[in-house]
CSV table of C-alpha atoms in Angstrom, one decimal:
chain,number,residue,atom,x,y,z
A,1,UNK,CA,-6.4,-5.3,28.2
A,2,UNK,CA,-9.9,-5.9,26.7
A,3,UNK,CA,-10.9,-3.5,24.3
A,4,UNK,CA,-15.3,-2.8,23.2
A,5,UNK,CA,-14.9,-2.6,19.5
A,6,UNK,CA,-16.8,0.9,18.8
A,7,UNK,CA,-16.5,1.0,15.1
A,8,UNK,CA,-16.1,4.1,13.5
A,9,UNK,CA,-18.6,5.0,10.3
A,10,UNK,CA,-17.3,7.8,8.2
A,11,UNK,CA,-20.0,9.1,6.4
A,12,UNK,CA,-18.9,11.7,3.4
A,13,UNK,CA,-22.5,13.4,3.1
A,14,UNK,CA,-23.3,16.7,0.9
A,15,UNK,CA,-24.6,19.9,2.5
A,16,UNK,CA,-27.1,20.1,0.7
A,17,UNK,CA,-29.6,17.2,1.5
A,18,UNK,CA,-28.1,14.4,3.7
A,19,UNK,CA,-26.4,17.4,6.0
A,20,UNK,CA,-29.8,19.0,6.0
A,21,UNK,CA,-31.3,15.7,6.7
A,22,UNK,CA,-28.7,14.9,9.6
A,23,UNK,CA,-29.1,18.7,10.8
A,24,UNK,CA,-33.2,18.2,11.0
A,25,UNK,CA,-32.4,14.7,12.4
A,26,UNK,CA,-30.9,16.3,15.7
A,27,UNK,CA,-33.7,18.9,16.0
A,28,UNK,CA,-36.3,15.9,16.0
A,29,UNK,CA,-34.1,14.4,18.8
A,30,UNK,CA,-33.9,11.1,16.6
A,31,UNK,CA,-31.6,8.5,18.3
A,32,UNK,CA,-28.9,7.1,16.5
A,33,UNK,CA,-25.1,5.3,17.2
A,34,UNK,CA,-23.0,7.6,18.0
A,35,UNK,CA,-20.2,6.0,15.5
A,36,UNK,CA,-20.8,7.9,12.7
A,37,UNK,CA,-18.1,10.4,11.9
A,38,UNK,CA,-19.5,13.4,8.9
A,39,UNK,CA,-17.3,14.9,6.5
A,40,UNK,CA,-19.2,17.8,5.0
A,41,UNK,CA,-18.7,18.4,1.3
A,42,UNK,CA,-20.2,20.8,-1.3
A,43,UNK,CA,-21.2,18.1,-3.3
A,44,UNK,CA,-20.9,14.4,-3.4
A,45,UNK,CA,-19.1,14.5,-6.6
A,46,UNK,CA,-16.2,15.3,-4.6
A,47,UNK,CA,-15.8,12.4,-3.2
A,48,UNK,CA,-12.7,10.6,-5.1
A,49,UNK,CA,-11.8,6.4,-5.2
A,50,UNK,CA,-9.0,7.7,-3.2
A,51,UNK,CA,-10.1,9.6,-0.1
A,52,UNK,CA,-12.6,5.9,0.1
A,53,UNK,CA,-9.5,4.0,-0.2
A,54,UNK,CA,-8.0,6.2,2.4
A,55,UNK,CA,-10.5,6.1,5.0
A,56,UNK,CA,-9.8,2.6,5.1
A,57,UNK,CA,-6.2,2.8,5.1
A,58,UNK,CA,-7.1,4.9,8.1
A,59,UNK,CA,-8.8,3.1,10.0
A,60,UNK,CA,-12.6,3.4,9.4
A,61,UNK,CA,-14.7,0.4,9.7
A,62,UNK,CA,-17.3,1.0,7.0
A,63,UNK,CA,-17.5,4.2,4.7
A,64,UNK,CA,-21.2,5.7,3.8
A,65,UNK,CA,-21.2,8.0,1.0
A,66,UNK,CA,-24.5,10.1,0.8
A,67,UNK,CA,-25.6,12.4,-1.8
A,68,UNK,CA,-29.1,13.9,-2.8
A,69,UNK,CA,-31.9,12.0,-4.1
A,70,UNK,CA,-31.4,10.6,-8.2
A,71,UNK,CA,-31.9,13.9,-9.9
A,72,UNK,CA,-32.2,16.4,-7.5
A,73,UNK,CA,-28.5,17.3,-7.1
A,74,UNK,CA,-27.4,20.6,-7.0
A,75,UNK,CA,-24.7,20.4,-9.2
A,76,UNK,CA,-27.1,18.3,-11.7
A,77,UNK,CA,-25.1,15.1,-11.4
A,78,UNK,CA,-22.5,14.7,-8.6
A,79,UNK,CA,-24.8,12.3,-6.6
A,80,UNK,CA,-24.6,10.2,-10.3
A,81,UNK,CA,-20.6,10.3,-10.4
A,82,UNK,CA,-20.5,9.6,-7.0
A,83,UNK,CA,-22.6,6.9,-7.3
A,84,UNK,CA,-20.3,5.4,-10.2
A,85,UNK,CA,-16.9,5.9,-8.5
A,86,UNK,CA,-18.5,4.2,-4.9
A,87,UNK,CA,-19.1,1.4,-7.5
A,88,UNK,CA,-15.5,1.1,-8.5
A,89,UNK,CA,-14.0,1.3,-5.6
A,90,UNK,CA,-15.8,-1.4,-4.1
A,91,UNK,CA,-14.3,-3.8,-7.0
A,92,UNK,CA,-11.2,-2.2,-5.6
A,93,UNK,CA,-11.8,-3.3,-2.4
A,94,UNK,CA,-12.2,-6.4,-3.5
A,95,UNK,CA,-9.3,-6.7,-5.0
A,96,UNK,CA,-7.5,-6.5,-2.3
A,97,UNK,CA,-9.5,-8.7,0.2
A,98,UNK,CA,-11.2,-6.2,1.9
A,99,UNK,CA,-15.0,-6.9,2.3
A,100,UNK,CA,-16.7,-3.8,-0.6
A,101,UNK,CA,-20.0,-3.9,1.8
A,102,UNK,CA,-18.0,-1.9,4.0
A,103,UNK,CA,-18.7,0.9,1.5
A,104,UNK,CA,-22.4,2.3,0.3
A,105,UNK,CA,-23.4,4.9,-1.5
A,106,UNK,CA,-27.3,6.2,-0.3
A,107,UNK,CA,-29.3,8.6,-1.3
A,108,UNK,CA,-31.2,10.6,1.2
A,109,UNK,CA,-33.4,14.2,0.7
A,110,UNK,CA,-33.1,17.2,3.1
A,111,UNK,CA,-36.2,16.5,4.1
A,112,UNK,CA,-35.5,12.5,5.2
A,113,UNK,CA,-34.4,13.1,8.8
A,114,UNK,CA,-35.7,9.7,9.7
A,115,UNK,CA,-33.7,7.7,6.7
A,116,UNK,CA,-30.5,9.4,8.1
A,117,UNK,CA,-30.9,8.1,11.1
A,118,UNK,CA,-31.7,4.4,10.3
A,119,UNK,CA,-29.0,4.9,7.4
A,120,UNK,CA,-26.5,5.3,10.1
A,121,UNK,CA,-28.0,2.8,12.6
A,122,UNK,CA,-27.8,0.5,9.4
A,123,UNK,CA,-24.3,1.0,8.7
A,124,UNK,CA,-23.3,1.1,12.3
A,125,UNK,CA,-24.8,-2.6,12.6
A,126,UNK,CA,-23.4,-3.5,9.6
A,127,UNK,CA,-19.5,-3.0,10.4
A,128,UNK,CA,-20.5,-4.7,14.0
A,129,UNK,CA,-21.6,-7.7,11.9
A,130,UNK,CA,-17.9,-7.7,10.0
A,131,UNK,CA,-16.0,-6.6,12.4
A,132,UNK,CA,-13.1,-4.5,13.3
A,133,UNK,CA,-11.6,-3.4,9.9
A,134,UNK,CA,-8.1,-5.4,9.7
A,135,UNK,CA,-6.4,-2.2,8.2
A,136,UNK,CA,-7.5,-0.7,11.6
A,137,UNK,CA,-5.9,-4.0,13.6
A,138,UNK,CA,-3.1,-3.6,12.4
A,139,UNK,CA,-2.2,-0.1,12.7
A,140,UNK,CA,-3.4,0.2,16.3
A,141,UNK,CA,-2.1,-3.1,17.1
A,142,UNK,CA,-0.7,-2.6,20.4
A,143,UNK,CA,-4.0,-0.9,21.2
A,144,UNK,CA,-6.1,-3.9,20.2
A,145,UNK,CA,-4.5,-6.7,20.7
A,146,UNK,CA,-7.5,-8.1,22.2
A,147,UNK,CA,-10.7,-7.2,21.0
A,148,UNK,CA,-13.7,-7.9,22.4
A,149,UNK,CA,-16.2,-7.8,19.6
A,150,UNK,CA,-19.8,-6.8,20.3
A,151,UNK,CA,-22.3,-8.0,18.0
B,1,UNK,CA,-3.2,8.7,-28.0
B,2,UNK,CA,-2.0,5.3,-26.8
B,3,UNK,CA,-4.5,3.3,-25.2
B,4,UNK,CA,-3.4,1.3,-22.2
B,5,UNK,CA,-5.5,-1.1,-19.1
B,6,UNK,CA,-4.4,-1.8,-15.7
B,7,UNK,CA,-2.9,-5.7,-15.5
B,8,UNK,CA,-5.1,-7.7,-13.4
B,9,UNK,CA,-4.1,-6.9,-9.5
B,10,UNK,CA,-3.2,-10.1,-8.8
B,11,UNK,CA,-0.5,-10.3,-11.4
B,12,UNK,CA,0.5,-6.9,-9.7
B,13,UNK,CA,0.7,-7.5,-7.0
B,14,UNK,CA,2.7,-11.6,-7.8
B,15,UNK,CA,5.3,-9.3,-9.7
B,16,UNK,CA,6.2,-7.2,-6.6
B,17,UNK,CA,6.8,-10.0,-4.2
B,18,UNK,CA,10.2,-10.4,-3.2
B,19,UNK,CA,10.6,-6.5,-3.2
B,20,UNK,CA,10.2,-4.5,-0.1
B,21,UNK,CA,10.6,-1.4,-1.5
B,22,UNK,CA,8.5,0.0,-4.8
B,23,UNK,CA,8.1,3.2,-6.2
B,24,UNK,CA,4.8,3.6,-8.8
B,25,UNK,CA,5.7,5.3,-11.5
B,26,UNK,CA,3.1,7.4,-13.5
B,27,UNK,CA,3.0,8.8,-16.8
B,28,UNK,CA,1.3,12.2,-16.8
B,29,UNK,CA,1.0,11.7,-20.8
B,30,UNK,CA,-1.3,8.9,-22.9
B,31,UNK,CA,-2.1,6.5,-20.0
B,32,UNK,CA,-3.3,9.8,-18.4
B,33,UNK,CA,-6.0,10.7,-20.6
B,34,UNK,CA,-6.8,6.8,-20.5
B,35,UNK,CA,-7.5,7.0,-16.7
B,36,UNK,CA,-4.9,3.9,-16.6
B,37,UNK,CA,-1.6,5.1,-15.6
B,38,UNK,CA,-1.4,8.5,-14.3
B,39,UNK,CA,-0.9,10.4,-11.0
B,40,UNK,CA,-4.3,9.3,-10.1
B,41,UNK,CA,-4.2,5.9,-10.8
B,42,UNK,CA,-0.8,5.0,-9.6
B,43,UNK,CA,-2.0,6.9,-6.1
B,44,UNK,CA,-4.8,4.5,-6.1
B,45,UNK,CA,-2.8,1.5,-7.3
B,46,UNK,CA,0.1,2.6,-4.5
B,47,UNK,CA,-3.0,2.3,-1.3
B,48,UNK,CA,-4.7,-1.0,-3.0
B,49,UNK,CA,-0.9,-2.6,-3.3
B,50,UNK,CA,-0.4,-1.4,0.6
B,51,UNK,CA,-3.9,-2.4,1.5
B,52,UNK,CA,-3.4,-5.6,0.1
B,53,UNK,CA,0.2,-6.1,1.6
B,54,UNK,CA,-1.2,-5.2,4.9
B,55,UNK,CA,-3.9,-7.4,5.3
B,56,UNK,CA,-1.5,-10.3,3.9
B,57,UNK,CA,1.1,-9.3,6.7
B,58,UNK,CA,3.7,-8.3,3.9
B,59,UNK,CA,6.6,-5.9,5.0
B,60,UNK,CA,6.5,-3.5,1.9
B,61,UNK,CA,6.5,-0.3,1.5
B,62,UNK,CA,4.9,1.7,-1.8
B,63,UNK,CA,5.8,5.4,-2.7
B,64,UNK,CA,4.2,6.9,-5.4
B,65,UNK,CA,5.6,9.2,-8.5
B,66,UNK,CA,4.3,10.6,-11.8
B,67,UNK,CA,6.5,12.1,-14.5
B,68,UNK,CA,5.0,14.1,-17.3
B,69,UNK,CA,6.3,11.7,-20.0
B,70,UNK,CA,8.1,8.2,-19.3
B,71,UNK,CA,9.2,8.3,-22.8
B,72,UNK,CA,11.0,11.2,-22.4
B,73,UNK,CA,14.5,11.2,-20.9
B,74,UNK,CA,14.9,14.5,-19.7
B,75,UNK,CA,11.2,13.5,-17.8
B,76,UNK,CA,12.6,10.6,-16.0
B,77,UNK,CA,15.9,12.4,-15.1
B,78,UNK,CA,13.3,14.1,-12.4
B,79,UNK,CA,13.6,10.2,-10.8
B,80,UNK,CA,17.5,9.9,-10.5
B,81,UNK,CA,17.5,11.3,-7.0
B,82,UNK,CA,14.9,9.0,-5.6
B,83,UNK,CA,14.8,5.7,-7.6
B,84,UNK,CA,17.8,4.0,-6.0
B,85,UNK,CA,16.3,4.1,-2.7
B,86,UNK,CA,13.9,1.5,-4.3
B,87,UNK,CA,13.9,-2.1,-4.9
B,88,UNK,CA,11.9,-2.1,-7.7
B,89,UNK,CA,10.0,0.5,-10.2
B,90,UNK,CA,6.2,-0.3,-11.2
B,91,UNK,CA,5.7,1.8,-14.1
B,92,UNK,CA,1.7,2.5,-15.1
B,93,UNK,CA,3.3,4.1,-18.7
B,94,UNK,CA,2.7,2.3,-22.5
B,95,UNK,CA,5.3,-0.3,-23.4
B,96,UNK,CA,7.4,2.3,-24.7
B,97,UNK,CA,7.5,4.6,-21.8
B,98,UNK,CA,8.6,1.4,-19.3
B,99,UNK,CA,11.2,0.3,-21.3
B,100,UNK,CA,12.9,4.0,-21.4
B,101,UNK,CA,12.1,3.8,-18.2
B,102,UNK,CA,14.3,0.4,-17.4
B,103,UNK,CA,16.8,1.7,-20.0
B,104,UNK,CA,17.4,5.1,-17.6
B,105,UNK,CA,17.6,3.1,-14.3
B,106,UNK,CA,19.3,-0.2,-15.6
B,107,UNK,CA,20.7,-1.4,-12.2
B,108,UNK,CA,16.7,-1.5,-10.6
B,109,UNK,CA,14.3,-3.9,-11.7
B,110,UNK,CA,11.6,-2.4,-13.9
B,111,UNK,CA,8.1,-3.8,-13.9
B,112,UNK,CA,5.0,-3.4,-16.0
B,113,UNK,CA,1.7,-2.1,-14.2
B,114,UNK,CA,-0.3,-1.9,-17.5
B,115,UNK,CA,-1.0,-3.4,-20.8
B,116,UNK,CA,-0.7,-1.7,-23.6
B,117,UNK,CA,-3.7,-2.1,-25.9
B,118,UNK,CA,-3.9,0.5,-29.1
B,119,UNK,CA,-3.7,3.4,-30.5
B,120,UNK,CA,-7.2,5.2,-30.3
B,121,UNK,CA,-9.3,7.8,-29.8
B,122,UNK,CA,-11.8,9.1,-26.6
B,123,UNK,CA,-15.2,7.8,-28.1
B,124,UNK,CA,-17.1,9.0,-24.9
B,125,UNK,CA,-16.3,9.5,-21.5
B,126,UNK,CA,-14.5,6.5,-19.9
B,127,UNK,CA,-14.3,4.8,-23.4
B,128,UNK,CA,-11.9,4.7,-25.9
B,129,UNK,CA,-11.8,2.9,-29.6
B,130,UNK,CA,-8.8,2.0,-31.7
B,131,UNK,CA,-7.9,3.6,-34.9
B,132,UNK,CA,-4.6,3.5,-36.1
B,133,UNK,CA,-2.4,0.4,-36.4
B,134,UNK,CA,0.8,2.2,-36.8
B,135,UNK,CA,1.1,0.4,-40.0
B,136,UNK,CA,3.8,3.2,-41.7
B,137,UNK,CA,1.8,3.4,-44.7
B,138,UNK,CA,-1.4,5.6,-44.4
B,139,UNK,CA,-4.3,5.1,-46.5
B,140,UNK,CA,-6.8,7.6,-45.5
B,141,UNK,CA,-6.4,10.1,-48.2
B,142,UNK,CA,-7.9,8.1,-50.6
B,143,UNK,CA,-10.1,5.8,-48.0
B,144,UNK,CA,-12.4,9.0,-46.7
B,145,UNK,CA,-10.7,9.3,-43.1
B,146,UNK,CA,-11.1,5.5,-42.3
B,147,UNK,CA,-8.8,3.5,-42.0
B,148,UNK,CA,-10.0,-0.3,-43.1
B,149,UNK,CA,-6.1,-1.7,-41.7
B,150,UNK,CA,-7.8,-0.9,-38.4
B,151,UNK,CA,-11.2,-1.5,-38.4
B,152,UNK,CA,-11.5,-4.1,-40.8
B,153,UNK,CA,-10.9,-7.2,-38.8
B,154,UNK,CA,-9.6,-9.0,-42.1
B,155,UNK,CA,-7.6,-5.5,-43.0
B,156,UNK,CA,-9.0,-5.5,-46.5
B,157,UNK,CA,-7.1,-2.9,-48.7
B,158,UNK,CA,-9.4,-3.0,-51.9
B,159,UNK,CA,-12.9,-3.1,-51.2
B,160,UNK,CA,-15.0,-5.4,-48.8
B,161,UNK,CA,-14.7,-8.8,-48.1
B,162,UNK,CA,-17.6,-11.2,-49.4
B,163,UNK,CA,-18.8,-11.1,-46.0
B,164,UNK,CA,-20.7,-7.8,-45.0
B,165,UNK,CA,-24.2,-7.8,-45.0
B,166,UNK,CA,-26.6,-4.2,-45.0
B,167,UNK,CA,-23.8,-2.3,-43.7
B,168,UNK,CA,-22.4,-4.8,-40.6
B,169,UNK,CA,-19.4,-6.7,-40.5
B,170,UNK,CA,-19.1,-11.0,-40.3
B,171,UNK,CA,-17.4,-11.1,-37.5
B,172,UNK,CA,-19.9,-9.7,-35.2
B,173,UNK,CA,-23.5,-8.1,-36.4
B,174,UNK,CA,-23.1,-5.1,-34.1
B,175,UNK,CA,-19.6,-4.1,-36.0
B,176,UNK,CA,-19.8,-1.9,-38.7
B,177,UNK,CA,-18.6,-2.8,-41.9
B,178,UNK,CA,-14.9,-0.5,-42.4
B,179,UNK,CA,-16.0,-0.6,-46.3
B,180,UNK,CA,-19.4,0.1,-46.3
B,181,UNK,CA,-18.3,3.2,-44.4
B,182,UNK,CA,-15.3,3.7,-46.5
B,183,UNK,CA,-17.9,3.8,-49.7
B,184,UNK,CA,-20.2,6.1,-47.6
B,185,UNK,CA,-17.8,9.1,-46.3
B,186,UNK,CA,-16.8,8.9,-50.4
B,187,UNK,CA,-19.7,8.9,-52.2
B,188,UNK,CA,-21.0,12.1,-49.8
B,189,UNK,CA,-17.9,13.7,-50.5
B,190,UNK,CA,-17.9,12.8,-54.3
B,191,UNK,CA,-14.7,10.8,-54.2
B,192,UNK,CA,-15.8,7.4,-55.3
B,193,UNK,CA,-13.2,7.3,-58.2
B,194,UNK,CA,-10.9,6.8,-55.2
B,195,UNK,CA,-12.2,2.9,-54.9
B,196,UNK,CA,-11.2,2.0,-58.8
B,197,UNK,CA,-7.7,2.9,-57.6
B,198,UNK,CA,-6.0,-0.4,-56.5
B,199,UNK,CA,-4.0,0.1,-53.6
B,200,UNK,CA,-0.3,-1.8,-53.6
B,201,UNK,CA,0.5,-4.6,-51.5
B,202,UNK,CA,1.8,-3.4,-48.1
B,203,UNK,CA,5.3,-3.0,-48.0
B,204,UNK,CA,5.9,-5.2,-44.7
B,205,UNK,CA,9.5,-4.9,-44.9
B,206,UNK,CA,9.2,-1.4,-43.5
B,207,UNK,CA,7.3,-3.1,-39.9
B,208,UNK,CA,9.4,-6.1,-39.5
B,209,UNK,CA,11.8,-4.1,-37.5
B,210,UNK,CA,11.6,-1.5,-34.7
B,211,UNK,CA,10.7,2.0,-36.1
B,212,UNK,CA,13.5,5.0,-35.7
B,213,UNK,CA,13.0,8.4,-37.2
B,214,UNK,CA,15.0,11.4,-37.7
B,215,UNK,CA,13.3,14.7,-38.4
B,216,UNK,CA,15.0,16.1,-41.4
B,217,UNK,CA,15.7,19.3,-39.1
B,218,UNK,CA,18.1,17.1,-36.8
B,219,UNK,CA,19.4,14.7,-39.3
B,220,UNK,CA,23.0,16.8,-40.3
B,221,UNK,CA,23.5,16.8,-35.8
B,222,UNK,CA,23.2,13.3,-35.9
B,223,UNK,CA,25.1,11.9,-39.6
B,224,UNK,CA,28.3,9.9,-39.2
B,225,UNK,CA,29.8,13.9,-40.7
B,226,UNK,CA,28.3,15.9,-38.6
């Protein structure tokens, strides 16, 4: 059986801007891939090295972490930490042979409806170009034993 | 605290093979504090390990476990009903906690996670900076609170070396000289008499074999009369 591959984007984004920005995105009936999965957080400096490493245990084809803009944080500096651990666990990723551009931090403001939704389009195209993640082979495997990837 | 770092993943992960099996063994304690070796890091260690053994097409499984203190017996006692479904133990703790942790489970291969670098202190967040060799013959009454055994790379007892220059070490310009601060701290404090005191050779003796203490509370329990 022939399988599309769809990949699936988790994006961890803070209510504050990025979810306000997404929010706004949809009311300005912007277009973009459908592939993105949101997680809605308080505050990007929740995000920890683990719940990255375990969206790719899961499955997920490319991870986007999105906080406010450099110094506008509610919390005064969770976009920075989260900005730092994305960072480390990309070496981590690395280290285990799993491509680290999978995973991105960005920055986008409440107000930047239109850099959500190229953000998105951008990561979407992004884990066309590497393809399916092999985590996500291999636990479906009976489910994908045939891809056919779309690029 | 003791200071450890994570071994290179690769060496990890070339240790393990040949076991199916491995429990991560934390060490809620030390290598805690030092982001290196506690719940958190032997989670993460325990998904890279299985991310890695995945994607290598490796049949292993990885289980994860912290105790508050691997240098502790009645800590690692918490393991006895699950380590001998294991092939092998990775234990993220110091040197000292993995070998009471190999001592306590004998019959299961024990493997190090970490490397132990120094006893030190939390400079700034994520950074830490030795200060105390363990040396078993403290000095810092009389050198103002810094020790030179640690800091000075030459571990000058009596005054500087003929190599510091306005303040910085020889060994590398952006080192600062252990004397130069030793003579500072004292002359604030009005203690520079304390440098025409000669300090006596190191008694070496006392290192050149494995440390054991008795606090004098506990030593009648454990005399050959007790």
């Amino acid at each position: 059986m022939n399988q599309r591959y769809d990949p699936k984007v988790l994006a961890l984004i803070c209510t504050y801007c990025t979810y306000t920005a997404a929010d706004m995105a949809g009311s300005m009936r912007l277009q973009y891939p459908s592939n993105v999965r949101v997680i809605k957080l308080l505050c990007t400096g929740k995000v920890d090295v683990l719940y990255l490493l375990e969206a790719f245990r899961s499955g997920a084809d490319a991870v986007m972490v999105s906080g406010c803009e450099i110094g506008d944080c509610h919390f005064l500096e969770g976009n920075l930490r989260a900005k730092e651990r994305v960072a480390h666990a990309r070496t981590l990723l690395a280290e285990v042979g799993l491509e680290p551009d999978r995973l991105e931090m960005f920055h986008i403001g409440a107000s930047d409806a239109p850099k959500w939704a190229q953000t998105v389009d951008m990561m979407t195209r992004r884990a066309l170009e590497l393809g399916p993640n092999p985590l996500r082979l291999r636990a479906g495997a009976e489910q994908t034993k045939e891809l056919e990837v779309r690029t | 605290m003791i200071v450890a770092e994570r071994k290179g993943f690769e060496e990890i992960a070339a240790s393990l093979s040949g076991f199916r099996k491995v429990l991560v063994v934390g060490c809620g304690t030390c290598v805690a504090v030092c982001l290196t070796g506690g719940e958190k890091e032997a989670g993460l260690l325990a998904a890279q390990l299985d991310m890695a053994a995945q994607l290598a097409g490796r049949d292993q499984v990885f289980e994860v476990a912290c105790v508050e203190r691997q240098c502790d017996r009645e800590f690692l006692d918490e393991l006895a009903a699950r380590a001998p479904e294991f092939d092998a133990l990775l234990s993220l703790a110091c040197g000292a906690g993995i070998q009471f942790l190999a001592e306590r489970y004998d019959e299961i291969p024990v493997l190090a996670g970490v490397d132990t670098t120094f006893i030190g202190v939390n400079d700034n967040v994520g950074v830490w900076e030795e200060r105390c060799r363990s040396c078993q013959s403290c000095l810092l009454s009389t050198t103002g609170g810094i020790c030179p055994v640690a800091l000075c790379p030459k571990g000058m007892l009596n005054g500087p070396c003929g190599g510091t220059a306005d303040g910085q070490c020889e060994t590398d310009p952006e080192r600062a000289c252990a004397w130069t601060l030793i003579y500072e701290r004292l002359s604030r404090t009005g203690r520079l008499e304390n440098l025409a005191r000669l300090v006596p050779l190191r008694d070496n003796a006392r290192a050149s074999l494995p440390g054991r203490r008795t606090h004098p509370a506990y030593q009648r329990r454990y005399s050959a009369h007790a």
